[in-house]
PDB file of C-alpha atoms in Angstrom:
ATOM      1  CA  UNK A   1     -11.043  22.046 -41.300  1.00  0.00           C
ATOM      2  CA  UNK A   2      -9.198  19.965 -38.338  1.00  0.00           C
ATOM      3  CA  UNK A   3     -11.164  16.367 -37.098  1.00  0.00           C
ATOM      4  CA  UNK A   4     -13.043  17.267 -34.002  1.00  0.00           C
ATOM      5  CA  UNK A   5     -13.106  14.760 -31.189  1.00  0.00           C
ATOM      6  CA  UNK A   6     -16.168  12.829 -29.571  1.00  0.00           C
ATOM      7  CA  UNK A   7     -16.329  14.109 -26.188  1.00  0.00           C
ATOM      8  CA  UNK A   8     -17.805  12.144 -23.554  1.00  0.00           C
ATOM      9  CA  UNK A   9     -19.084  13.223 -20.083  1.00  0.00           C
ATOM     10  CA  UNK A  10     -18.945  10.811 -17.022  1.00  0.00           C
ATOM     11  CA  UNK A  11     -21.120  11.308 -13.976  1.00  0.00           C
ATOM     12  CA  UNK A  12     -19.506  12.275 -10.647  1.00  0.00           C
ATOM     13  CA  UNK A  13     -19.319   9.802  -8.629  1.00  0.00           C
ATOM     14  CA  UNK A  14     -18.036   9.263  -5.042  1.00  0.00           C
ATOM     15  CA  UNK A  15     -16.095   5.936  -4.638  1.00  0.00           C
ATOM     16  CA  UNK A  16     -14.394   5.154  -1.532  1.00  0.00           C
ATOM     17  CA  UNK A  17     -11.204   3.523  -2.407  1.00  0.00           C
ATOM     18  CA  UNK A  18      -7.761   2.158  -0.791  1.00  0.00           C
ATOM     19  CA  UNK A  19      -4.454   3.585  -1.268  1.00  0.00           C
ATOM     20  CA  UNK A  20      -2.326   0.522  -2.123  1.00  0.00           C
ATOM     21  CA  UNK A  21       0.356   1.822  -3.197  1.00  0.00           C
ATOM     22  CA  UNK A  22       2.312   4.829  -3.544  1.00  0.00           C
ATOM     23  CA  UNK A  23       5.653   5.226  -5.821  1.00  0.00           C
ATOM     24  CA  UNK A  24       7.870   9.012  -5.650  1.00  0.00           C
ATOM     25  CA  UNK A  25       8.332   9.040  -9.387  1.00  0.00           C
ATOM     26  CA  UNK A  26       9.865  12.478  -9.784  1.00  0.00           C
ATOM     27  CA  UNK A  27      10.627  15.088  -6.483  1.00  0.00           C
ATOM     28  CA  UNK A  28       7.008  16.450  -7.979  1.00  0.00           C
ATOM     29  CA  UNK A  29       5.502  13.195  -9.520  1.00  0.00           C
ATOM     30  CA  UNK A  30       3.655  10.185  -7.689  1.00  0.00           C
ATOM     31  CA  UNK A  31       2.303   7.077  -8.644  1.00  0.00           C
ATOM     32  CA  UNK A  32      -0.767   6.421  -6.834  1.00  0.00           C
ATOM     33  CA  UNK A  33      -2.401   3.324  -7.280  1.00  0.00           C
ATOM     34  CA  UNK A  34      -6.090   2.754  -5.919  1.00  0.00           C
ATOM     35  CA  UNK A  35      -7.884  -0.348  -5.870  1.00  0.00           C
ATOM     36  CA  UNK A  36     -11.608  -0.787  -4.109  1.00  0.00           C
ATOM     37  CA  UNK A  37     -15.103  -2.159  -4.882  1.00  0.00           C
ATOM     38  CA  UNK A  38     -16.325   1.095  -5.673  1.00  0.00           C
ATOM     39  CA  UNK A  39     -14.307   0.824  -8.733  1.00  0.00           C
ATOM     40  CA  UNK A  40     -16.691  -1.592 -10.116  1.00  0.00           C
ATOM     41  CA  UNK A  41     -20.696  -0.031 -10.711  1.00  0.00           C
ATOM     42  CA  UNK A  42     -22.470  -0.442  -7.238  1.00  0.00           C
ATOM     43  CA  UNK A  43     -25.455   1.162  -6.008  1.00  0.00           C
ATOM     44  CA  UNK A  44     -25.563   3.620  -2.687  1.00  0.00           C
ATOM     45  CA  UNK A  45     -28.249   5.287  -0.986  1.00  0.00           C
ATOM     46  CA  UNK A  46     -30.754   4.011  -4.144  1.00  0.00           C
ATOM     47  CA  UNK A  47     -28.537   5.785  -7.095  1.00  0.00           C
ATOM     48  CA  UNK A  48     -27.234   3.545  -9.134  1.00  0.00           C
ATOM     49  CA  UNK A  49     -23.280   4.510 -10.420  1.00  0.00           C
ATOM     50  CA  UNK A  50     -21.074   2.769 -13.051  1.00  0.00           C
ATOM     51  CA  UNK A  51     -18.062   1.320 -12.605  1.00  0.00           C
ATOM     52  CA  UNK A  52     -14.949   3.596 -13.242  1.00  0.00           C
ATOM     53  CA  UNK A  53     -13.665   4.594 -16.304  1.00  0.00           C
ATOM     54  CA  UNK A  54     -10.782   6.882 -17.770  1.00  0.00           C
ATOM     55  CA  UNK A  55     -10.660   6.667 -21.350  1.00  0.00           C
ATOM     56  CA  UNK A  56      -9.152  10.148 -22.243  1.00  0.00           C
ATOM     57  CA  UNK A  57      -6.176  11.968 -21.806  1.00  0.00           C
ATOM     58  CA  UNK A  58      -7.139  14.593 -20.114  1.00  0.00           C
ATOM     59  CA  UNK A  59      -9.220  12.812 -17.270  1.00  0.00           C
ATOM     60  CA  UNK A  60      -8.936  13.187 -13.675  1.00  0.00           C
ATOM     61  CA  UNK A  61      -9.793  12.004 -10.008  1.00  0.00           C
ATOM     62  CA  UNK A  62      -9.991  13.608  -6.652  1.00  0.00           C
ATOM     63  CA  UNK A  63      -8.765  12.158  -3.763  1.00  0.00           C
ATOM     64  CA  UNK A  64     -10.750  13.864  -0.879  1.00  0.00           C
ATOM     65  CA  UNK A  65      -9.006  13.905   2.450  1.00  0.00           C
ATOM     66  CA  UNK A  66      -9.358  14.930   6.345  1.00  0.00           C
ATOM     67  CA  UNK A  67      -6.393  16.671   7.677  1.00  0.00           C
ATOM     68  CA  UNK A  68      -7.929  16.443  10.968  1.00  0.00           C
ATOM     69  CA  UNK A  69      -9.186  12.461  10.514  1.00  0.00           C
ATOM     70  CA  UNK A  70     -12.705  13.227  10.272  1.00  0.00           C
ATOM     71  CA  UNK A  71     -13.740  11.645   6.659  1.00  0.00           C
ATOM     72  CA  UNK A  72     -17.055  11.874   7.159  1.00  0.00           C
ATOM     73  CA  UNK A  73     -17.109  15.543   7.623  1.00  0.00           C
ATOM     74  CA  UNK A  74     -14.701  16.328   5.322  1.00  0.00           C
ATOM     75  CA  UNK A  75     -16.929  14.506   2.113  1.00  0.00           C
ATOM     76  CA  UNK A  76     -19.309  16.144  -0.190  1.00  0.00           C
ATOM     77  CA  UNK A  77     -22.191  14.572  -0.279  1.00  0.00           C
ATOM     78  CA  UNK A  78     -23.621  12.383  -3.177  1.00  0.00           C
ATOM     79  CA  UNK A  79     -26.881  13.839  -5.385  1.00  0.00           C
ATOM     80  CA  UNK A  80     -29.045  11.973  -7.744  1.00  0.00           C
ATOM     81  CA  UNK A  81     -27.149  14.179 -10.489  1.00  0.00           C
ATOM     82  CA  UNK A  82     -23.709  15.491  -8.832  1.00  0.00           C
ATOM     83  CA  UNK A  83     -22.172  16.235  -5.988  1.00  0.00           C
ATOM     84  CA  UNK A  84     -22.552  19.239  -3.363  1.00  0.00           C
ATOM     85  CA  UNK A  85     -19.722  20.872  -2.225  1.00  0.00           C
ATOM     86  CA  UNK A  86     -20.500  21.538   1.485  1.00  0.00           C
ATOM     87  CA  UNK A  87     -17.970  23.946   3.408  1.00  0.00           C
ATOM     88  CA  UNK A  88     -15.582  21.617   5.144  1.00  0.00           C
ATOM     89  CA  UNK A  89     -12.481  23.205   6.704  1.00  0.00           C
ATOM     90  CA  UNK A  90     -10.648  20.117   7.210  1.00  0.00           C
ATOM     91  CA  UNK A  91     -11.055  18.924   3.643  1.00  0.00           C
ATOM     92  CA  UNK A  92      -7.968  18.374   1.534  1.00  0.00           C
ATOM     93  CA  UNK A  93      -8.442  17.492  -2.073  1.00  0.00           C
ATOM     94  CA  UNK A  94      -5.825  16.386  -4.616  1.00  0.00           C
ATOM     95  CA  UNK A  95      -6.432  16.012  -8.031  1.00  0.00           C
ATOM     96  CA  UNK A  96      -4.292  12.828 -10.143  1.00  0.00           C
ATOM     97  CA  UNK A  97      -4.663  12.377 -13.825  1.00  0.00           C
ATOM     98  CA  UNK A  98      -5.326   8.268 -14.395  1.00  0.00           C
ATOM     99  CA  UNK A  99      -3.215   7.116 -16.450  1.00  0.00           C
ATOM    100  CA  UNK A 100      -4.272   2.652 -16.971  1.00  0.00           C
ATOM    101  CA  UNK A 101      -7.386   1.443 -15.281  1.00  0.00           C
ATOM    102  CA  UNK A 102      -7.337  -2.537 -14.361  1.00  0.00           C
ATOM    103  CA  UNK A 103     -10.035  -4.081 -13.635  1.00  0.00           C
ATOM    104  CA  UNK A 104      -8.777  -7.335 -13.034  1.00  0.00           C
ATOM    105  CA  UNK A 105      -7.332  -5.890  -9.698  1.00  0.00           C
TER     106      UNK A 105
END
């Protein structure tokens, strides 16, 4: 019988963070580094979130983007227990796998 593996379910949570940096690793690869208070646990809006955390291999992030500079419309919009997914046509989403979380920095 193989070992199963604890498994772990974070809230989603919408952070806003800064792009610091940005490294072309491969033609189809980047490094994206993100840095932000929103990292850290804070409370918006009376819901209380933790701070960010990535311990498995096969987490992920979303970066949620305006093509048309509006961030405010293109955002879901934070729940008590998720997030809704409001139509947005302007909203660009890109998914990166973390792969070290520091939070010294």
């Amino acid at each position: 019988m193989a070992a199963q593996r604890a498994c772990t379910t974070h809230p989603l949570v919408l952070r806003r963070v800064t792009v610091r940096r940005v490294h072309q690793v491969t033609p189809r690869m980047r490094r994206v580094v993100l840095g932000g208070e929103d990292l850290a646990a804070f409370t918006r809006d009376g819901i209380g979130r933790p701070a960010f955390a990535a311990p498995g291999f096969d987490d992920h992030i979303k970066l949620i983007l305006a093509a048309d500079g509006d961030v405010h419309a293109a955002l879901p919009a934070q729940l008590p227990h998720g997030i809704e997914w409001t139509p947005a046509e302007h909203r660009l989403t890109r998914d990166y796998t973390p792969r070290r979380v520091d939070q010294r920095t």
